[in-house]
Coordinates of C-alpha atoms and ligand atoms in Angstrom, one line a residue:
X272 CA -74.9 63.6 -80.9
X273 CA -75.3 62.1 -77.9
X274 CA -79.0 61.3 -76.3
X275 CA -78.2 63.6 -73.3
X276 CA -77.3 67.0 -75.0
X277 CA -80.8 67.9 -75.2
X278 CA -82.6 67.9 -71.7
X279 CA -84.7 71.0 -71.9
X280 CA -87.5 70.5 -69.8
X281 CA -89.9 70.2 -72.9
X282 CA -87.4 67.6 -74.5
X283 CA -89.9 64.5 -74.8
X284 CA -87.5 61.7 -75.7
X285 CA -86.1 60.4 -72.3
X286 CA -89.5 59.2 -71.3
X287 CA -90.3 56.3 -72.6
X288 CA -93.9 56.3 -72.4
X289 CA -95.9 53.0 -71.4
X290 CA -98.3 51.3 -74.0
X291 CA -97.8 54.2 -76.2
X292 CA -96.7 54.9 -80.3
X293 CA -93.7 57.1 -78.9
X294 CA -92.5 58.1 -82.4
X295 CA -96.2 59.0 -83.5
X296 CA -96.7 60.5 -80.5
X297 CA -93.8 62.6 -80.1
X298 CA -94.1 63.8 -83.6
X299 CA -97.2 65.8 -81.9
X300 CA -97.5 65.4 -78.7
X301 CA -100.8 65.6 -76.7
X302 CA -100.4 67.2 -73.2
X303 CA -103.2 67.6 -70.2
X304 CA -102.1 70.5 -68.0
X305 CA -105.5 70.8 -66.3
X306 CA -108.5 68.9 -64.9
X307 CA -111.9 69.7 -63.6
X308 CA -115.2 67.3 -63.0
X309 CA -115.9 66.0 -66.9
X310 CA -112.8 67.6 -68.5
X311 CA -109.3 67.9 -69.3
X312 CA -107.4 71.4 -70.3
X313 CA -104.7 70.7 -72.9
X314 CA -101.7 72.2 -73.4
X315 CA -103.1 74.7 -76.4
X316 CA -105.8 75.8 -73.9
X317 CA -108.8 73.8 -75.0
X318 CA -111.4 72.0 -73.1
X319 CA -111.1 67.9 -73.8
X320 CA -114.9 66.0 -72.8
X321 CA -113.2 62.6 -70.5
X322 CA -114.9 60.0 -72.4
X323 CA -112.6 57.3 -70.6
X324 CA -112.4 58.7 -66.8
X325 CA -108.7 59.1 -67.5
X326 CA -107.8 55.0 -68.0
X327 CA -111.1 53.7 -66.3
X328 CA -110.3 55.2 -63.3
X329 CA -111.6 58.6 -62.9
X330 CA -115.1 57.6 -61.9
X331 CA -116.2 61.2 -59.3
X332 CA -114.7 63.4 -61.9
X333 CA -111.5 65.0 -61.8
X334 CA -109.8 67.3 -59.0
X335 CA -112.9 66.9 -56.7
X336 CA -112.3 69.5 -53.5
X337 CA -113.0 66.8 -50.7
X338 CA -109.7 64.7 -52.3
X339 CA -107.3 67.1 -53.1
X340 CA -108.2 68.4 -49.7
X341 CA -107.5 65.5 -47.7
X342 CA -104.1 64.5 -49.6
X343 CA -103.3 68.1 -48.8
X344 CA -103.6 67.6 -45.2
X345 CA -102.5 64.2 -45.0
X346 CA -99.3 64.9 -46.7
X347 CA -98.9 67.7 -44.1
X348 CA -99.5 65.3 -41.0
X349 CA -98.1 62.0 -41.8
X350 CA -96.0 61.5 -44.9
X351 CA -95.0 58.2 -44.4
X352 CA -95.2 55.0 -42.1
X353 CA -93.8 51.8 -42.5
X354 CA -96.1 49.2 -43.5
X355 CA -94.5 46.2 -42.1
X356 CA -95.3 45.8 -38.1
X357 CA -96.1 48.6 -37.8
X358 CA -99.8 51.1 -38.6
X359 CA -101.4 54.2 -38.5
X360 CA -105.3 54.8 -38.5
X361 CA -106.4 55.6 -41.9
X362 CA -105.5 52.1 -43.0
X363 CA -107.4 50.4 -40.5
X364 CA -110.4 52.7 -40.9
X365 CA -110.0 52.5 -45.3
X366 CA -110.2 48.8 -44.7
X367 CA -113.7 49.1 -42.6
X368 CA -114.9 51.4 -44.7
X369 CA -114.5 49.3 -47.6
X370 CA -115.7 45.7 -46.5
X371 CA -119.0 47.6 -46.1
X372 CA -119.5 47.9 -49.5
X373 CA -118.1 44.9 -50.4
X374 CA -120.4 41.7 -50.5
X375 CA -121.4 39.7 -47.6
X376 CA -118.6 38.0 -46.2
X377 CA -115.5 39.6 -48.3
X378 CA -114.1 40.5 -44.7
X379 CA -110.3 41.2 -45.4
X380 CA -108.3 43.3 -47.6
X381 CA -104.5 43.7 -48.4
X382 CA -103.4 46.9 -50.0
X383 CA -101.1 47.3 -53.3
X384 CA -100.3 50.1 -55.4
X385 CA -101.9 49.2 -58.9
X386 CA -104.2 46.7 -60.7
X387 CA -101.4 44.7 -61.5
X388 CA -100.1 44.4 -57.6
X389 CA -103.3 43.3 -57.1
X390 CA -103.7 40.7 -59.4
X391 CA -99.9 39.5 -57.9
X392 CA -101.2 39.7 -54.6
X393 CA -104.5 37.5 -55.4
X394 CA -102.8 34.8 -56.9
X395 CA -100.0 34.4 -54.9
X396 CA -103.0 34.1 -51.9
X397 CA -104.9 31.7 -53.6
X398 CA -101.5 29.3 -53.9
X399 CA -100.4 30.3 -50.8
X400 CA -104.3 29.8 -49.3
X401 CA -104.2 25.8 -50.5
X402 CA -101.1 25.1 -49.3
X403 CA -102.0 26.1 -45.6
X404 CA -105.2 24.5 -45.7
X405 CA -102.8 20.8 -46.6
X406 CA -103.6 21.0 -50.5
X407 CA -100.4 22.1 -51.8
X408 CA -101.2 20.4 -54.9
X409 CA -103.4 22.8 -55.9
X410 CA -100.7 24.9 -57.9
X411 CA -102.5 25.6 -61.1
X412 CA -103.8 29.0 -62.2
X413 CA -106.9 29.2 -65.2
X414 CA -107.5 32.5 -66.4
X415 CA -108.7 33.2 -70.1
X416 CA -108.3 34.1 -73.4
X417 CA -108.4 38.0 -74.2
X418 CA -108.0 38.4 -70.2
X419 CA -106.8 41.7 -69.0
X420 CA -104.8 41.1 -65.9
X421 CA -102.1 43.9 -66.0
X422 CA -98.3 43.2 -66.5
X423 CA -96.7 41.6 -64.5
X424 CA -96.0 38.2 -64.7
X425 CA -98.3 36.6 -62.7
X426 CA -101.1 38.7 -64.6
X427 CA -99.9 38.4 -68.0
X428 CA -99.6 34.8 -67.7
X429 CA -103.2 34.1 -66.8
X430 CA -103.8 37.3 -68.8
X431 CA -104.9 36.0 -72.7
X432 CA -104.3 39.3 -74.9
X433 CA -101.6 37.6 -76.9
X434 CA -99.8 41.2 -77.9
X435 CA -98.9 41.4 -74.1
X436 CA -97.3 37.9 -73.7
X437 CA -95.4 37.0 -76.5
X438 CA -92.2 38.8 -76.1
X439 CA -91.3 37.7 -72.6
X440 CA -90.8 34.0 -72.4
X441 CA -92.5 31.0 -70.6
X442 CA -94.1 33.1 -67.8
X443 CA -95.6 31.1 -65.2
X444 CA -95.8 27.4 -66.1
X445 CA -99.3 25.6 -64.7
X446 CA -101.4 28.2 -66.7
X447 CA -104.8 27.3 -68.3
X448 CA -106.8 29.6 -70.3
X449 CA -110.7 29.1 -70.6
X450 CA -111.9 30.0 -73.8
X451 CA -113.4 33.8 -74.2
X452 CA -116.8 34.7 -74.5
X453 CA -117.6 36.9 -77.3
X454 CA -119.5 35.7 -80.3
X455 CA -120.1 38.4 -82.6
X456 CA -122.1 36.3 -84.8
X457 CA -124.6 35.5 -82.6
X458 CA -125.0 38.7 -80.1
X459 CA -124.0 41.5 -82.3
X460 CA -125.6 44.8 -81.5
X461 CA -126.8 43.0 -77.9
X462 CA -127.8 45.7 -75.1
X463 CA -126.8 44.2 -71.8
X464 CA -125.6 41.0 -71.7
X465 CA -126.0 38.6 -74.8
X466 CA -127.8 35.4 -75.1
X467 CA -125.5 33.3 -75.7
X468 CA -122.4 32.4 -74.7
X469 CA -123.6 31.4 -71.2
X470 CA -122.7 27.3 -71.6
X471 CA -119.4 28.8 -72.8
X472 CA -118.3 28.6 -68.6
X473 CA -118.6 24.3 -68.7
X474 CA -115.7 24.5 -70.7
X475 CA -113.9 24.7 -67.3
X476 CA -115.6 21.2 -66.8
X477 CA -113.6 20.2 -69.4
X478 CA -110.0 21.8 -68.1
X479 CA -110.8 20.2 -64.6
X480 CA -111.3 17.0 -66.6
X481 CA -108.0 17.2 -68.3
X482 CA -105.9 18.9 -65.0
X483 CA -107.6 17.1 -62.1
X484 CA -109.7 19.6 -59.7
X485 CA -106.9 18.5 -57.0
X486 CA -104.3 20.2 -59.4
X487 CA -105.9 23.6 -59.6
X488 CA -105.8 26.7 -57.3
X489 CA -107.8 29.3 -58.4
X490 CA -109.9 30.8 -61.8
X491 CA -109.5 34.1 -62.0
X492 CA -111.6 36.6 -64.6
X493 CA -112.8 40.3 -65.3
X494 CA -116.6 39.9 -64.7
X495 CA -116.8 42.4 -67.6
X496 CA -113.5 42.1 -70.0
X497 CA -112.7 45.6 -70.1
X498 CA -109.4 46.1 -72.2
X499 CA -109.5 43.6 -75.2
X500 CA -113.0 45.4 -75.7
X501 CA -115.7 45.5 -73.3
X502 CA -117.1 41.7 -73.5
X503 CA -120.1 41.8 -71.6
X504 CA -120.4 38.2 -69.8
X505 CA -123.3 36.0 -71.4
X506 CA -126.3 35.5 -69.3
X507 CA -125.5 32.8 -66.7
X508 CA -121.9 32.7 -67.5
X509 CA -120.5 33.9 -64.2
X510 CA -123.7 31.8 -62.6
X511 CA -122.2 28.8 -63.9
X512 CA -118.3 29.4 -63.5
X513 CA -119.5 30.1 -59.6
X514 CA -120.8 26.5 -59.4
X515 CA -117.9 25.0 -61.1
X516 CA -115.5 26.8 -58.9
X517 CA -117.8 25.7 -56.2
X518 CA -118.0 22.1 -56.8
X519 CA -114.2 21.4 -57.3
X520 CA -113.1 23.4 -54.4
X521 CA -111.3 26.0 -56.8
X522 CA -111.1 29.8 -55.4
X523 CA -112.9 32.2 -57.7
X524 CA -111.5 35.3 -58.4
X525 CA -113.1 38.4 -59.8
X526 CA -110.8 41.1 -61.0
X527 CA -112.6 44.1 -60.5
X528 CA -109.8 47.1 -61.7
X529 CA -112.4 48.1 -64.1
X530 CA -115.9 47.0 -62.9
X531 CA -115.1 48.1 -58.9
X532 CA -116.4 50.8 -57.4
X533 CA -119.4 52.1 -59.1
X534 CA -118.9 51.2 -62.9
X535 CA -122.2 48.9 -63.8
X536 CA -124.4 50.3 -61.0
X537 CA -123.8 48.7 -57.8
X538 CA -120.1 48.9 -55.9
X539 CA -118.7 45.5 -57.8
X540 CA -119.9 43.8 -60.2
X541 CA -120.2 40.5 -58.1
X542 CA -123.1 42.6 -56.5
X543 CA -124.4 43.7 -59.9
X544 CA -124.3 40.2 -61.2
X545 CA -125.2 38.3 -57.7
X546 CA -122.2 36.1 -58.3
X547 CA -120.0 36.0 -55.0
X548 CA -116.2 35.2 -55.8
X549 CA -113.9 34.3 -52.7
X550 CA -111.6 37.5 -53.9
X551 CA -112.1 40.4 -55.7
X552 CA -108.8 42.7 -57.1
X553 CA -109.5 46.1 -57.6
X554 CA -107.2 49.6 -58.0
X555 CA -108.1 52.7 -60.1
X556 CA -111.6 54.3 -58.5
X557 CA -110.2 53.1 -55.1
X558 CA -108.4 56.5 -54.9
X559 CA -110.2 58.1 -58.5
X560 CA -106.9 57.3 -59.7
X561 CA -105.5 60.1 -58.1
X562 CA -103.1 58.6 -56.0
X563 CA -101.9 54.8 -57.1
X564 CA -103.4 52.2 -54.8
X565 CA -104.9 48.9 -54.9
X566 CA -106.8 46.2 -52.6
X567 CA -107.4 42.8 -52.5
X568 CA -110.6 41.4 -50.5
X569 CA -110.6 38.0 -49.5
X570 CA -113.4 36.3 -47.6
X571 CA -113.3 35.0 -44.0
X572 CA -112.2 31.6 -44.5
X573 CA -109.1 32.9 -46.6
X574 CA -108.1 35.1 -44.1
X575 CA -108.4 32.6 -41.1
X576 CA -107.1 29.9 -42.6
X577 CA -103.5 31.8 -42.8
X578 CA -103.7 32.6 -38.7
X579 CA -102.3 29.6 -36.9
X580 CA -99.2 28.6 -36.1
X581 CA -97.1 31.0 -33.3
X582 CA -98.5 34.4 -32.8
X583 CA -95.2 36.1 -33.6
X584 CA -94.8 34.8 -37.0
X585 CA -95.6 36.4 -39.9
X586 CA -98.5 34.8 -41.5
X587 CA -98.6 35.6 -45.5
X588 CA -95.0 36.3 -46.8
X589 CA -95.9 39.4 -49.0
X590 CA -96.3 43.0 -49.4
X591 CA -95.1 46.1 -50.7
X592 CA -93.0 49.5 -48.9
X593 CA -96.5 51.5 -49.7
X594 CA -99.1 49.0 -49.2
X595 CA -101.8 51.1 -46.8
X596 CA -99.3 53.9 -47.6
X597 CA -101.1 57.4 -45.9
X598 CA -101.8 59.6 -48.7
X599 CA -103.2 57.0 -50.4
X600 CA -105.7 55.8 -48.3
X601 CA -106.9 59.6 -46.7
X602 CA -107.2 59.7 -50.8
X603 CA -109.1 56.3 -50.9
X604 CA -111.2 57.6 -47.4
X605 CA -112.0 60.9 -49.4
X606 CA -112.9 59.4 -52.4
X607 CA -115.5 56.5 -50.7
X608 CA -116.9 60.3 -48.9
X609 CA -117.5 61.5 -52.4
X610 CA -119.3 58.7 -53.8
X611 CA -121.3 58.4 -51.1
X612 CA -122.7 61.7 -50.9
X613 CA -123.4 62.0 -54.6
X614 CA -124.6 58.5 -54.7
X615 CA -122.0 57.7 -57.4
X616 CA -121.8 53.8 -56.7
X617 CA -125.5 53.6 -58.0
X618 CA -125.5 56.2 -60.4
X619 CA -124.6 54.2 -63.4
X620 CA -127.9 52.2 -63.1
X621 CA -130.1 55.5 -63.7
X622 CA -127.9 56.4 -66.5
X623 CA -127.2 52.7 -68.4
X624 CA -130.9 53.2 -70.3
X625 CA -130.2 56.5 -71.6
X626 CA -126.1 55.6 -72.7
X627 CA -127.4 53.0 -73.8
X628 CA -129.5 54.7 -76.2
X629 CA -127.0 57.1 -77.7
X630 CA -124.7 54.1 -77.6
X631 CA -126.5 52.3 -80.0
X632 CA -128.3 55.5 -81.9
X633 CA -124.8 55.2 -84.0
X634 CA -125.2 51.4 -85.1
X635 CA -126.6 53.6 -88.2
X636 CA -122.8 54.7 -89.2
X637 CA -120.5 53.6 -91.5
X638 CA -118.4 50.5 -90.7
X639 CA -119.7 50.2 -87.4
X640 CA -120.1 46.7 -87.1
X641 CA -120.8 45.6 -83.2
X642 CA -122.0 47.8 -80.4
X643 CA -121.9 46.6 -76.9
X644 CA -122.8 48.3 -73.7
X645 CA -123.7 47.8 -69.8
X646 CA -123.6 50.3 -66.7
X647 CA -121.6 53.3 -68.0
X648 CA -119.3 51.0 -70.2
X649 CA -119.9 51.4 -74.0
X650 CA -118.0 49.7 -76.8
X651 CA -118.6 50.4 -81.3
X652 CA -116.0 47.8 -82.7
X653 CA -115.5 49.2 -86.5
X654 CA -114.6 47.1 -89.0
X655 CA -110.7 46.9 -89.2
X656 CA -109.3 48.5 -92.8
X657 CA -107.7 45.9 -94.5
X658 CA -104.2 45.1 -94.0
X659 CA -104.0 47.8 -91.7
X660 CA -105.8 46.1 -88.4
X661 CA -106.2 49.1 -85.7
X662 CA -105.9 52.1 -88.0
X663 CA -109.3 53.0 -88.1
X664 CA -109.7 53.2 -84.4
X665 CA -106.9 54.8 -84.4
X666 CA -108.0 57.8 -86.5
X667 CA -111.0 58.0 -84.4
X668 CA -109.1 58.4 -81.4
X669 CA -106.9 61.4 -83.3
X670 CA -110.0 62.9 -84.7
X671 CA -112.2 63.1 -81.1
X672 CA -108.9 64.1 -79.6
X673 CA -109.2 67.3 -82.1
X674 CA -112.8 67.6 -81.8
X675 CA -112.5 67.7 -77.9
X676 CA -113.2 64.0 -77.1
X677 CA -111.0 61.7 -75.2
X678 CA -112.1 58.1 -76.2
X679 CA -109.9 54.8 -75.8
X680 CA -109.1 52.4 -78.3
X681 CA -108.3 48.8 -78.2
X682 CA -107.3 46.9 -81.5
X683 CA -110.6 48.5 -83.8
X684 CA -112.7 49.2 -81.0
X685 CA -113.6 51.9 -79.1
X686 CA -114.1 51.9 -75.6
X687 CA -115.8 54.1 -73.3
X688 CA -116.1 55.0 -69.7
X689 CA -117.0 58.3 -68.9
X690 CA -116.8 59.2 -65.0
X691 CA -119.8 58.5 -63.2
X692 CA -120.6 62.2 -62.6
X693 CA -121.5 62.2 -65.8
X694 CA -125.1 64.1 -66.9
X695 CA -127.2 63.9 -70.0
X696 CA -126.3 66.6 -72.1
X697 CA -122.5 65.4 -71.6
X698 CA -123.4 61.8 -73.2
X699 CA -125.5 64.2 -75.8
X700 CA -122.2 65.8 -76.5
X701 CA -120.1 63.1 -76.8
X702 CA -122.2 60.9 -79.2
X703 CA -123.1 63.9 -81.1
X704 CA -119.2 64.6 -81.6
X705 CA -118.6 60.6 -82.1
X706 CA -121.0 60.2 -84.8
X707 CA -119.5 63.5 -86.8
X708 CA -116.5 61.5 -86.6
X709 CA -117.6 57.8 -87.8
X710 CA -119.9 59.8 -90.5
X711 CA -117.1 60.7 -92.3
X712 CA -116.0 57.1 -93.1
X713 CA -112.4 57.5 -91.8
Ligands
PLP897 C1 -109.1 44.2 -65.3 C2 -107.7 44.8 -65.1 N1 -106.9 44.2 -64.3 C3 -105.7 44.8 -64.0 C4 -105.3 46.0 -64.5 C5 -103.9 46.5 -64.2 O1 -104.0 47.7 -63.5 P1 -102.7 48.7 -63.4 O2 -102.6 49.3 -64.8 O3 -103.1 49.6 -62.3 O4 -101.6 47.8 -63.0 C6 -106.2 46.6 -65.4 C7 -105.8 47.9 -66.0 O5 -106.4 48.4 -66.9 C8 -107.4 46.1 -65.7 O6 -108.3 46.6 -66.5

């Protein structure tokens, strides 16, 4: 039988579906036909508590009325405008609006569609940054082990999560990795950011030793590793990585996908942690997901160091046919409205003590055996079933799914981010539901 003689509409198998199980999923599919501020509708009809604000993302709730309105009216005034040479206002006005909340100095920004686009975007600056300024030497990129940096190549070879490089080849060549940071002997059950692991950051001392700071370009890291499992940075980690960065002339970048706009408690988590990078990548609450967009902010002396040469030239080789592109950023404009008037970029530092709490109320149940939390992140790593790594997690995941819970899962841990709208009795509800779960020693 040929694949195409079943196309009904609610035939599932000619999408194939990104980092998913498609045969386990198939064989019972799980379908959101509705959203509304903490929840999901499925496609049985029952309400589903957004644990995860969607993929990270979600962070004012879903379908809030000041978005959807303004994509509705933007998609009714200007569809589409080319991005190269040529503007319309909202881009201009997105960008202003969003170096206000950036930190001092982080002047610029250059629009992508995704976390991954950005990631592209910020490395392919930092090279490109060196080589106007006469150091074209400087080709190296260091990211990290367990780094998250999306998929492409660029981010997947800096990226350390080994599952997500080692089917496709020699990726970029003049990548480094620093070591990671987590040290579960040592900070287990740690609220905020452990002890140790601080001094972990002079191991780039030792990668400049062995490269030569003339050879590298740029570290790049998530402040807080969000998808190999929340790693919370060590006190004085990013302090220290800042002076190293500093003292070999080596651009700093902070990918911020996960920790931008609002997640820990301030806007970015270079604000949260006082450590200033020279970029900063960020995508998902730009828009609350709704609309796919992404933006790279680059400081001053980045930005002016690519405008010489004849006005008429182009001055930085790159972009994409919907970078600024309109819905998106009257999305993006609507979305920095809604945080602002319900205070959501600050909101996770009155709620952290409290999540915190019911966090680590469950340290109690079986096979938990690491809980780690800061802002409105929370991760419970179980102890993997052996010979059958992930499964337990896994089962989690399918159980809070039927209980009306949407968590994540990474490996054996669970990670959660609930949108910052968030109220008590929801972070009640969703611990209450959690430990039912874990109780049952799945
Ligand atoms: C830190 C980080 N960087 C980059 C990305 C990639 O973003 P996207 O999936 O939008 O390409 C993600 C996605 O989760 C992320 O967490």
């Amino acid at each position: 039988m040929s694949d195409r003689t079943h196309t009904a509409p609610n035939d599932l198998r000619a999408f194939w579906m990104p980092f998913t199980a498609n045969r386990q999923y198939k064989s019972a599919p799980r379908l959101f036909v509705g959203a509304k501020d903490m929840h999901y509708t499925t496609h049985d009809g029952r309400q589903v508590l957004d644990g995860t604000a969607g993929l990270w993302c979600v962070n004012a709730g879903h379908c809030r009325p000041k978005i959807t309105e303004a994509i509705r009216e933007q998609a009714g005034e200007l569809d589409y405008a080319p991005a190269f040479q040529l503007g319309h206002p909202k881009a201009f006005e997105l960008a202003n609006r969003l170096i206000d909340i950036a930190p001092d100095g982080m002047n610029h920004v250059l629009y992508t569609n995704s976390g991954s686009e950005s990631v592209e975007t910020a490395l392919k600056v930092a090279l490109a940054y060196h080589r106007v300024k006469g150091n074209g030497s400087r080709f190296r990129l260091i990211g990290r082990e367990r780094g998250y940096h999306g998929v492409n190549f660029g981010g997947i070879s800096v990226g350390g999560i080994v599952s997500n490089r080692k089917m496709f080849g020699t990726l970029l060549t003049g990548v480094d990795h620093m070591p990671h940071t987590h040290q579960p002997d040592k900070n287990r059950f740690t609220r905020g950011e452990p002890e140790h692991g601080g001094d972990i950051a002079s191991e780039l001392e030792r990668i400049v030793t062995l490269h030569d700071a003339s050879t590298i370009a740029a570290v790049i890291v998530e402040p807080v590793s969000g998808s190999t499992g929340v790693l919370i940075p060590p006190k004085g980690y990013l302090q220290k990585l800042r002076e190293i960065c500093t003292k070999h002339g080596i651009l700093l970048i902070f990918d911020e996908v996960i920790t931008g706009f609002g997640r820990l408690g301030a806007p970015f988590a270079a604000q949260y942690y006082d450590v200033k990078p020279d970029m900063m990548v960020t995508a998902k609450g730009l828009t609350n997901g709704v609309i796919p967009m992404g933006a790279v902010f680059v400081t001053s002396e980045i930005h002016d160091a690519f405008m010489q040469g004849p006005e008429h030239m182009i001055e930085f080789m790159h972009g994409y046919t919907y970078s600024g592109n309109p819905m998106a950023c009257a999305a993006a404009l609507a979305t920095l409205d809604t945080y602002k008037e319900e205070g959501l970029l600050t909101r996770a530092a009155e709620l952290s003590s409290y999540w915190a709490d019911a966090l680590h109320s469950l340290r109690d149940c079986p096979n938990v055996i690491d809980i780690r939390n800061t802002g409105l992140i929370g991760a419970i790593e179980l102890e993997p079933i052996a010979g059958e790594p992930t499964k337990r997690a896994f089962t989690a995941f399918l159980k809070a799914y039927d209980k009306g819970l949407l968590i994540r899962t990474t490996g054996d841990i669970i990670a959660l981010s609930p949108p910052l709208i968030i109220e008590k009795h929801h972070i009640d509800e969703l611990f209450g539901k959690l430990r039912e779960i874990l109780q049952n020693n799945i």
